[in-house]
Amino acid sequence: MKAFLDQLRVAPLDEEALKSLAPNKFAYLGDVIYELYVRNYVIIKEKGKMNAINKATVRYVNASAQAFMVKALREVLTPEEWKVVIKARNYKSGKGPRNSDLGEYRYATGFEALLGFLFLEDRIERLEWLIARGIDAIDEGGEKS
């Protein structure tokens, strides 16, 4: 990402700017990051037509599944990571869920915020490990979305 920002002559966020970023901005970024990783996984795993691929993707990309994932990962998150989740979960964005209950929606937002935070911290290996463990938890039968 640094090389990309260098091409645009934009500096990455420094530590102070990163710490002052609103949780919904982390979640905004984390949402697309998570979707990209899941789509990559599903495209490789699912050999069917696009309808089957879309259905497989939705199994992982919905508030219920993401809330399940972050709760399943709780024991392996650092205190700093859990703080990002909770801060985003408690953030009042003014927007509510469309297809889930409010609690699941807020935990899902916390999960997305964690991914956005890790991405901006350039902790890609950790981000990928957490996504993989979350997908494993769903694949092992934990969430039936």
Tab-separated table of N, CA and C in Angstrom:
chain	number	residue	atom	x	y	z
A	1	MET	N	0.827	-1.194	0.000
A	1	MET	CA	0.000	0.000	0.000
A	1	MET	C	0.870	1.256	0.000
A	2	LYS	N	2.007	1.194	0.694
A	2	LYS	CA	2.879	2.369	0.743
A	2	LYS	C	3.324	2.779	-0.658
A	3	ALA	N	3.679	1.803	-1.495
A	3	ALA	CA	4.106	2.112	-2.864
A	3	ALA	C	2.975	2.781	-3.647
A	4	PHE	N	1.769	2.317	-3.450
A	4	PHE	CA	0.603	2.917	-4.104
A	4	PHE	C	0.429	4.368	-3.659
A	5	LEU	N	0.490	4.606	-2.355
A	5	LEU	CA	0.340	5.965	-1.836
A	5	LEU	C	1.486	6.861	-2.296
A	6	ASP	N	2.696	6.297	-2.378
A	6	ASP	CA	3.840	7.058	-2.885
A	6	ASP	C	3.583	7.531	-4.319
A	7	GLN	N	2.988	6.665	-5.130
A	7	GLN	CA	2.693	7.041	-6.513
A	7	GLN	C	1.719	8.216	-6.574
A	8	LEU	N	0.861	8.290	-5.586
A	8	LEU	CA	-0.110	9.393	-5.533
A	8	LEU	C	0.409	10.588	-4.725
A	9	ARG	N	1.642	10.457	-4.246
A	9	ARG	CA	2.268	11.485	-3.429
A	9	ARG	C	1.453	11.782	-2.161
A	10	VAL	N	0.964	10.700	-1.535
A	10	VAL	CA	0.209	10.804	-0.291
A	10	VAL	C	0.914	9.952	0.755
A	11	ALA	N	1.144	10.517	1.916
A	11	ALA	CA	1.814	9.776	2.982
A	11	ALA	C	0.808	8.904	3.727
A	12	PRO	N	1.213	7.712	4.126
A	12	PRO	CA	0.329	6.894	4.969
A	12	PRO	C	0.063	7.615	6.286
A	13	LEU	N	-0.975	7.211	6.977
A	13	LEU	CA	-1.291	7.817	8.270
A	13	LEU	C	-0.193	7.507	9.273
A	14	ASP	N	0.211	8.526	10.024
A	14	ASP	CA	1.173	8.266	11.090
A	14	ASP	C	0.423	7.707	12.300
A	15	GLU	N	1.151	7.311	13.312
A	15	GLU	CA	0.544	6.644	14.469
A	15	GLU	C	-0.496	7.529	15.148
A	16	GLU	N	-0.213	8.821	15.279
A	16	GLU	CA	-1.149	9.742	15.931
A	16	GLU	C	-2.443	9.877	15.116
A	17	ALA	N	-2.312	10.022	13.807
A	17	ALA	CA	-3.501	10.137	12.950
A	17	ALA	C	-4.303	8.839	12.967
A	18	LEU	N	-3.613	7.725	12.997
A	18	LEU	CA	-4.276	6.426	13.034
A	18	LEU	C	-5.086	6.264	14.318
A	19	LYS	N	-4.512	6.673	15.436
A	19	LYS	CA	-5.202	6.547	16.720
A	19	LYS	C	-6.408	7.476	16.826
A	20	SER	N	-6.413	8.559	16.069
A	20	SER	CA	-7.528	9.507	16.145
A	20	SER	C	-8.626	9.230	15.107
A	21	LEU	N	-8.421	8.239	14.275
A	21	LEU	CA	-9.409	7.905	13.250
A	21	LEU	C	-10.660	7.310	13.894
A	22	ALA	N	-11.810	7.747	13.433
A	22	ALA	CA	-13.087	7.239	13.959
A	22	ALA	C	-13.246	5.761	13.601
A	23	PRO	N	-13.822	4.981	14.494
A	23	PRO	CA	-13.988	3.540	14.254
A	23	PRO	C	-14.764	3.209	12.981
A	24	ASN	N	-15.706	4.058	12.610
A	24	ASN	CA	-16.479	3.763	11.396
A	24	ASN	C	-15.611	3.861	10.142
A	25	LYS	N	-14.526	4.605	10.202
A	25	LYS	CA	-13.619	4.670	9.059
A	25	LYS	C	-12.788	3.398	8.947
A	26	PHE	N	-12.395	2.840	10.075
A	26	PHE	CA	-11.731	1.541	10.050
A	26	PHE	C	-12.679	0.493	9.464
A	27	ALA	N	-13.936	0.520	9.920
A	27	ALA	CA	-14.928	-0.458	9.458
A	27	ALA	C	-15.211	-0.296	7.965
A	28	TYR	N	-15.242	0.931	7.494
A	28	TYR	CA	-15.472	1.219	6.072
A	28	TYR	C	-14.410	0.523	5.223
A	29	LEU	N	-13.189	0.622	5.656
A	29	LEU	CA	-12.079	-0.009	4.953
A	29	LEU	C	-12.085	-1.530	5.166
A	30	GLY	N	-12.315	-1.950	6.393
A	30	GLY	CA	-12.323	-3.372	6.712
A	30	GLY	C	-13.404	-4.143	5.973
A	31	ASP	N	-14.519	-3.507	5.708
A	31	ASP	CA	-15.622	-4.141	4.975
A	31	ASP	C	-15.162	-4.609	3.598
A	32	VAL	N	-14.517	-3.744	2.872
A	32	VAL	CA	-14.082	-4.085	1.514
A	32	VAL	C	-12.896	-5.061	1.541
A	33	ILE	N	-12.037	-4.929	2.515
A	33	ILE	CA	-10.905	-5.853	2.641
A	33	ILE	C	-11.423	-7.266	2.878
A	34	TYR	N	-12.340	-7.398	3.819
A	34	TYR	CA	-12.897	-8.710	4.135
A	34	TYR	C	-13.606	-9.314	2.923
A	35	GLU	N	-14.398	-8.512	2.261
A	35	GLU	CA	-15.123	-8.999	1.084
A	35	GLU	C	-14.144	-9.484	0.006
A	36	LEU	N	-13.066	-8.777	-0.204
A	36	LEU	CA	-12.073	-9.172	-1.194
A	36	LEU	C	-11.452	-10.531	-0.851
A	37	TYR	N	-11.063	-10.716	0.405
A	37	TYR	CA	-10.480	-11.991	0.812
A	37	TYR	C	-11.492	-13.127	0.681
A	38	VAL	N	-12.729	-12.888	1.086
A	38	VAL	CA	-13.748	-13.934	0.994
A	38	VAL	C	-14.035	-14.269	-0.461
A	39	ARG	N	-14.169	-13.268	-1.301
A	39	ARG	CA	-14.432	-13.539	-2.719
A	39	ARG	C	-13.288	-14.341	-3.344
A	40	ASN	N	-12.071	-13.998	-2.990
A	40	ASN	CA	-10.922	-14.755	-3.493
A	40	ASN	C	-11.021	-16.213	-3.061
A	41	TYR	N	-11.319	-16.440	-1.791
A	41	TYR	CA	-11.459	-17.790	-1.247
A	41	TYR	C	-12.582	-18.553	-1.955
A	42	VAL	N	-13.726	-17.915	-2.108
A	42	VAL	CA	-14.894	-18.585	-2.683
A	42	VAL	C	-14.687	-18.887	-4.170
A	43	ILE	N	-14.090	-17.970	-4.900
A	43	ILE	CA	-13.830	-18.188	-6.334
A	43	ILE	C	-12.965	-19.436	-6.537
A	44	ILE	N	-11.990	-19.627	-5.665
A	44	ILE	CA	-11.097	-20.779	-5.764
A	44	ILE	C	-11.804	-22.059	-5.297
A	45	LYS	N	-12.569	-21.953	-4.215
A	45	LYS	CA	-13.205	-23.122	-3.608
A	45	LYS	C	-14.453	-23.580	-4.369
A	46	GLU	N	-15.277	-22.656	-4.798
A	46	GLU	CA	-16.566	-22.955	-5.418
A	46	GLU	C	-16.401	-23.062	-6.928
A	47	LYS	N	-16.724	-24.193	-7.483
A	47	LYS	CA	-16.535	-24.409	-8.923
A	47	LYS	C	-17.821	-24.189	-9.726
A	48	GLY	N	-18.877	-23.790	-9.075
A	48	GLY	CA	-20.162	-23.624	-9.750
A	48	GLY	C	-20.287	-22.320	-10.513
A	49	LYS	N	-21.504	-22.023	-10.887
A	49	LYS	CA	-21.811	-20.788	-11.617
A	49	LYS	C	-21.874	-19.623	-10.631
A	50	MET	N	-22.011	-18.430	-11.168
A	50	MET	CA	-21.988	-17.224	-10.346
A	50	MET	C	-23.054	-17.237	-9.252
A	51	ASN	N	-24.215	-17.797	-9.513
A	51	ASN	CA	-25.250	-17.859	-8.483
A	51	ASN	C	-24.755	-18.644	-7.268
A	52	ALA	N	-24.099	-19.763	-7.512
A	52	ALA	CA	-23.544	-20.570	-6.412
A	52	ALA	C	-22.419	-19.829	-5.709
A	53	ILE	N	-21.616	-19.123	-6.470
A	53	ILE	CA	-20.513	-18.342	-5.892
A	53	ILE	C	-21.064	-17.238	-4.993
A	54	ASN	N	-22.093	-16.549	-5.471
A	54	ASN	CA	-22.715	-15.496	-4.657
A	54	ASN	C	-23.304	-16.064	-3.374
A	55	LYS	N	-23.998	-17.195	-3.470
A	55	LYS	CA	-24.577	-17.817	-2.271
A	55	LYS	C	-23.486	-18.219	-1.288
A	56	ALA	N	-22.397	-18.767	-1.805
A	56	ALA	CA	-21.287	-19.162	-0.936
A	56	ALA	C	-20.668	-17.948	-0.259
A	57	THR	N	-20.557	-16.850	-0.976
A	57	THR	CA	-19.982	-15.620	-0.413
A	57	THR	C	-20.834	-15.089	0.720
A	58	VAL	N	-22.144	-15.088	0.529
A	58	VAL	CA	-23.062	-14.557	1.541
A	58	VAL	C	-22.979	-15.357	2.842
A	59	ARG	N	-22.580	-16.599	2.746
A	59	ARG	CA	-22.417	-17.413	3.958
A	59	ARG	C	-21.403	-16.776	4.916
A	60	TYR	N	-20.406	-16.103	4.367
A	60	TYR	CA	-19.349	-15.486	5.170
A	60	TYR	C	-19.537	-13.977	5.347
A	61	VAL	N	-20.126	-13.333	4.355
A	61	VAL	CA	-20.227	-11.866	4.358
A	61	VAL	C	-21.648	-11.456	4.723
A	62	ASN	N	-21.918	-11.487	6.002
A	62	ASN	CA	-23.172	-10.970	6.552
A	62	ASN	C	-22.926	-10.706	8.029
A	63	ALA	N	-23.744	-9.883	8.611
A	63	ALA	CA	-23.511	-9.458	9.996
A	63	ALA	C	-23.492	-10.629	10.968
A	64	SER	N	-24.379	-11.585	10.790
A	64	SER	CA	-24.432	-12.728	11.695
A	64	SER	C	-23.130	-13.529	11.645
A	65	ALA	N	-22.648	-13.817	10.449
A	65	ALA	CA	-21.406	-14.576	10.294
A	65	ALA	C	-20.212	-13.807	10.854
A	66	GLN	N	-20.146	-12.523	10.569
A	66	GLN	CA	-19.017	-11.726	11.024
A	66	GLN	C	-19.039	-11.549	12.543
A	67	ALA	N	-20.227	-11.430	13.124
A	67	ALA	CA	-20.337	-11.361	14.583
A	67	ALA	C	-19.873	-12.687	15.197
A	68	PHE	N	-20.286	-13.793	14.580
A	68	PHE	CA	-19.850	-15.106	15.033
A	68	PHE	C	-18.326	-15.207	14.978
A	69	MET	N	-17.744	-14.736	13.879
A	69	MET	CA	-16.293	-14.833	13.708
A	69	MET	C	-15.542	-14.070	14.783
A	70	VAL	N	-15.932	-12.841	15.016
A	70	VAL	CA	-15.173	-12.034	15.976
A	70	VAL	C	-15.315	-12.608	17.381
A	71	LYS	N	-16.467	-13.163	17.694
A	71	LYS	CA	-16.631	-13.806	19.009
A	71	LYS	C	-15.799	-15.093	19.086
A	72	ALA	N	-15.741	-15.840	17.995
A	72	ALA	CA	-14.932	-17.067	17.962
A	72	ALA	C	-13.439	-16.749	18.084
A	73	LEU	N	-13.050	-15.580	17.614
A	73	LEU	CA	-11.641	-15.172	17.643
A	73	LEU	C	-11.245	-14.474	18.939
A	74	ARG	N	-12.191	-14.192	19.790
A	74	ARG	CA	-11.960	-13.377	20.983
A	74	ARG	C	-10.725	-13.817	21.766
A	75	GLU	N	-10.566	-15.098	21.963
A	75	GLU	CA	-9.463	-15.612	22.792
A	75	GLU	C	-8.087	-15.417	22.157
A	76	VAL	N	-8.024	-15.196	20.855
A	76	VAL	CA	-6.717	-15.030	20.200
A	76	VAL	C	-6.422	-13.566	19.866
A	77	LEU	N	-7.355	-12.685	20.176
A	77	LEU	CA	-7.129	-11.259	19.924
A	77	LEU	C	-6.313	-10.652	21.057
A	78	THR	N	-5.443	-9.739	20.694
A	78	THR	CA	-4.674	-9.012	21.705
A	78	THR	C	-5.603	-8.009	22.385
A	79	PRO	N	-5.227	-7.507	23.550
A	79	PRO	CA	-6.038	-6.465	24.194
A	79	PRO	C	-6.245	-5.251	23.272
A	80	GLU	N	-5.224	-4.878	22.545
A	80	GLU	CA	-5.336	-3.747	21.622
A	80	GLU	C	-6.364	-4.046	20.527
A	81	GLU	N	-6.326	-5.248	19.982
A	81	GLU	CA	-7.265	-5.628	18.923
A	81	GLU	C	-8.699	-5.663	19.460
A	82	TRP	N	-8.887	-6.226	20.641
A	82	TRP	CA	-10.229	-6.297	21.224
A	82	TRP	C	-10.752	-4.883	21.514
A	83	LYS	N	-9.871	-3.993	21.909
A	83	LYS	CA	-10.272	-2.607	22.165
A	83	LYS	C	-10.806	-1.959	20.881
A	84	VAL	N	-10.178	-2.237	19.743
A	84	VAL	CA	-10.661	-1.718	18.451
A	84	VAL	C	-12.053	-2.269	18.171
A	85	VAL	N	-12.244	-3.570	18.409
A	85	VAL	CA	-13.553	-4.205	18.179
A	85	VAL	C	-14.622	-3.532	19.045
A	86	ILE	N	-14.347	-3.389	20.322
A	86	ILE	CA	-15.329	-2.837	21.255
A	86	ILE	C	-15.617	-1.365	20.952
A	87	LYS	N	-14.588	-0.617	20.647
A	87	LYS	CA	-14.778	0.801	20.320
A	87	LYS	C	-15.687	0.954	19.102
A	88	ALA	N	-15.474	0.133	18.086
A	88	ALA	CA	-16.312	0.190	16.886
A	88	ALA	C	-17.708	-0.348	17.176
A	89	ARG	N	-17.785	-1.392	17.978
A	89	ARG	CA	-19.091	-1.963	18.329
A	89	ARG	C	-19.955	-0.928	19.043
A	90	ASN	N	-19.336	-0.125	19.878
A	90	ASN	CA	-20.070	0.864	20.667
A	90	ASN	C	-20.258	2.205	19.965
A	91	TYR	N	-19.621	2.393	18.824
A	91	TYR	CA	-19.681	3.670	18.108
A	91	TYR	C	-21.084	3.897	17.551
A	92	LYS	N	-21.618	5.061	17.774
A	92	LYS	CA	-22.967	5.386	17.297
A	92	LYS	C	-22.860	6.021	15.912
A	93	SER	N	-23.125	5.220	14.896
A	93	SER	CA	-22.989	5.704	13.521
A	93	SER	C	-24.265	6.323	12.979
A	94	GLY	N	-25.380	6.066	13.641
A	94	GLY	CA	-26.652	6.580	13.140
A	94	GLY	C	-27.285	5.652	12.118
A	95	LYS	N	-26.552	4.647	11.681
A	95	LYS	CA	-27.048	3.694	10.699
A	95	LYS	C	-27.312	2.379	11.409
A	96	GLY	N	-28.436	1.774	11.084
A	96	GLY	CA	-28.776	0.506	11.710
A	96	GLY	C	-28.717	-0.639	10.724
A	97	PRO	N	-28.912	-1.841	11.229
A	97	PRO	CA	-28.848	-3.020	10.375
A	97	PRO	C	-30.065	-3.141	9.466
A	98	ARG	N	-29.847	-3.756	8.303
A	98	ARG	CA	-30.952	-4.025	7.381
A	98	ARG	C	-31.489	-5.430	7.566
A	99	ASN	N	-30.600	-6.394	7.727
A	99	ASN	CA	-31.030	-7.794	7.752
A	99	ASN	C	-30.506	-8.577	8.945
A	100	SER	N	-30.257	-7.915	10.054
A	100	SER	CA	-29.758	-8.617	11.238
A	100	SER	C	-30.183	-7.848	12.476
A	101	ASP	N	-29.956	-8.461	13.616
A	101	ASP	CA	-30.281	-7.724	14.838
A	101	ASP	C	-29.153	-6.745	15.160
A	102	LEU	N	-29.452	-5.785	15.982
A	102	LEU	CA	-28.514	-4.700	16.276
A	102	LEU	C	-27.222	-5.204	16.917
A	103	GLY	N	-27.320	-6.164	17.822
A	103	GLY	CA	-26.122	-6.700	18.473
A	103	GLY	C	-25.161	-7.345	17.487
A	104	GLU	N	-25.704	-8.174	16.595
A	104	GLU	CA	-24.860	-8.810	15.578
A	104	GLU	C	-24.243	-7.764	14.670
A	105	TYR	N	-25.037	-6.803	14.270
A	105	TYR	CA	-24.566	-5.740	13.382
A	105	TYR	C	-23.387	-4.997	14.014
A	106	ARG	N	-23.497	-4.708	15.285
A	106	ARG	CA	-22.429	-3.961	15.957
A	106	ARG	C	-21.156	-4.790	16.112
A	107	TYR	N	-21.296	-6.071	16.424
A	107	TYR	CA	-20.108	-6.929	16.480
A	107	TYR	C	-19.477	-7.079	15.099
A	108	ALA	N	-20.309	-7.180	14.067
A	108	ALA	CA	-19.791	-7.272	12.700
A	108	ALA	C	-19.019	-5.998	12.347
A	109	THR	N	-19.546	-4.860	12.769
A	109	THR	CA	-18.847	-3.592	12.553
A	109	THR	C	-17.506	-3.602	13.283
A	110	GLY	N	-17.489	-4.151	14.480
A	110	GLY	CA	-16.236	-4.273	15.228
A	110	GLY	C	-15.223	-5.142	14.513
A	111	PHE	N	-15.690	-6.244	13.931
A	111	PHE	CA	-14.815	-7.131	13.161
A	111	PHE	C	-14.236	-6.388	11.956
A	112	GLU	N	-15.080	-5.693	11.224
A	112	GLU	CA	-14.614	-4.939	10.053
A	112	GLU	C	-13.627	-3.848	10.463
A	113	ALA	N	-13.904	-3.189	11.581
A	113	ALA	CA	-12.996	-2.142	12.065
A	113	ALA	C	-11.634	-2.722	12.406
A	114	LEU	N	-11.630	-3.897	13.026
A	114	LEU	CA	-10.359	-4.549	13.348
A	114	LEU	C	-9.556	-4.806	12.081
A	115	LEU	N	-10.205	-5.288	11.037
A	115	LEU	CA	-9.498	-5.556	9.783
A	115	LEU	C	-8.967	-4.263	9.165
A	116	GLY	N	-9.767	-3.212	9.188
A	116	GLY	CA	-9.311	-1.922	8.669
A	116	GLY	C	-8.131	-1.382	9.459
A	117	PHE	N	-8.195	-1.518	10.768
A	117	PHE	CA	-7.106	-1.081	11.640
A	117	PHE	C	-5.815	-1.840	11.330
A	118	LEU	N	-5.918	-3.157	11.246
A	118	LEU	CA	-4.727	-3.968	10.954
A	118	LEU	C	-4.150	-3.633	9.584
A	119	PHE	N	-5.021	-3.390	8.617
A	119	PHE	CA	-4.564	-3.020	7.283
A	119	PHE	C	-3.790	-1.705	7.325
A	120	LEU	N	-4.338	-0.710	7.982
A	120	LEU	CA	-3.671	0.592	8.049
A	120	LEU	C	-2.388	0.536	8.868
A	121	GLU	N	-2.302	-0.397	9.781
A	121	GLU	CA	-1.068	-0.605	10.548
A	121	GLU	C	-0.066	-1.451	9.768
A	122	ASP	N	-0.443	-1.888	8.580
A	122	ASP	CA	0.378	-2.738	7.722
A	122	ASP	C	0.698	-4.074	8.393
A	123	ARG	N	-0.283	-4.586	9.132
A	123	ARG	CA	-0.150	-5.886	9.795
A	123	ARG	C	-0.943	-6.916	8.989
A	124	ILE	N	-0.544	-7.073	7.744
A	124	ILE	CA	-1.270	-7.901	6.786
A	124	ILE	C	-1.234	-9.377	7.167
A	125	GLU	N	-0.116	-9.848	7.636
A	125	GLU	CA	-0.027	-11.260	8.023
A	125	GLU	C	-1.026	-11.572	9.138
A	126	ARG	N	-1.133	-10.687	10.109
A	126	ARG	CA	-2.093	-10.884	11.217
A	126	ARG	C	-3.524	-10.802	10.686
A	127	LEU	N	-3.799	-9.827	9.849
A	127	LEU	CA	-5.121	-9.669	9.241
A	127	LEU	C	-5.517	-10.950	8.514
A	128	GLU	N	-4.631	-11.476	7.692
A	128	GLU	CA	-4.922	-12.687	6.922
A	128	GLU	C	-5.108	-13.897	7.838
A	129	TRP	N	-4.316	-13.989	8.881
A	129	TRP	CA	-4.446	-15.097	9.820
A	129	TRP	C	-5.814	-15.064	10.497
A	130	LEU	N	-6.247	-13.880	10.927
A	130	LEU	CA	-7.550	-13.764	11.593
A	130	LEU	C	-8.697	-14.081	10.638
A	131	ILE	N	-8.625	-13.593	9.418
A	131	ILE	CA	-9.672	-13.907	8.443
A	131	ILE	C	-9.723	-15.413	8.196
A	132	ALA	N	-8.580	-16.036	8.020
A	132	ALA	CA	-8.529	-17.481	7.776
A	132	ALA	C	-9.112	-18.257	8.958
A	133	ARG	N	-8.776	-17.864	10.193
A	133	ARG	CA	-9.322	-18.549	11.363
A	133	ARG	C	-10.835	-18.344	11.456
A	134	GLY	N	-11.310	-17.167	11.113
A	134	GLY	CA	-12.747	-16.908	11.126
A	134	GLY	C	-13.486	-17.741	10.091
A	135	ILE	N	-12.920	-17.838	8.900
A	135	ILE	CA	-13.524	-18.670	7.850
A	135	ILE	C	-13.516	-20.129	8.297
A	136	ASP	N	-12.406	-20.573	8.893
A	136	ASP	CA	-12.342	-21.939	9.425
A	136	ASP	C	-13.470	-22.189	10.423
A	137	ALA	N	-13.711	-21.235	11.311
A	137	ALA	CA	-14.757	-21.401	12.325
A	137	ALA	C	-16.121	-21.589	11.674
A	138	ILE	N	-16.403	-20.839	10.622
A	138	ILE	CA	-17.674	-20.997	9.915
A	138	ILE	C	-17.703	-22.320	9.173
A	139	ASP	N	-16.618	-22.650	8.491
A	139	ASP	CA	-16.562	-23.906	7.744
A	139	ASP	C	-16.698	-25.140	8.632
A	140	GLU	N	-16.270	-25.006	9.871
A	140	GLU	CA	-16.380	-26.120	10.816
A	140	GLU	C	-17.779	-26.246	11.386
A	141	GLY	N	-18.710	-25.452	10.847
A	141	GLY	CA	-20.106	-25.616	11.215
A	141	GLY	C	-20.611	-24.684	12.272
A	142	GLY	N	-19.843	-23.653	12.582
A	142	GLY	CA	-20.256	-22.746	13.647
A	142	GLY	C	-21.402	-21.820	13.304
A	143	GLU	N	-21.473	-21.337	12.093
A	143	GLU	CA	-22.493	-20.353	11.711
A	143	GLU	C	-23.185	-20.837	10.439
A	144	LYS	N	-24.496	-20.823	10.457
A	144	LYS	CA	-25.299	-21.318	9.324
A	144	LYS	C	-26.086	-20.193	8.660
A	145	SER	N	-25.400	-19.170	8.219
A	145	SER	CA	-26.102	-18.018	7.607
A	145	SER	C	-26.540	-18.313	6.201
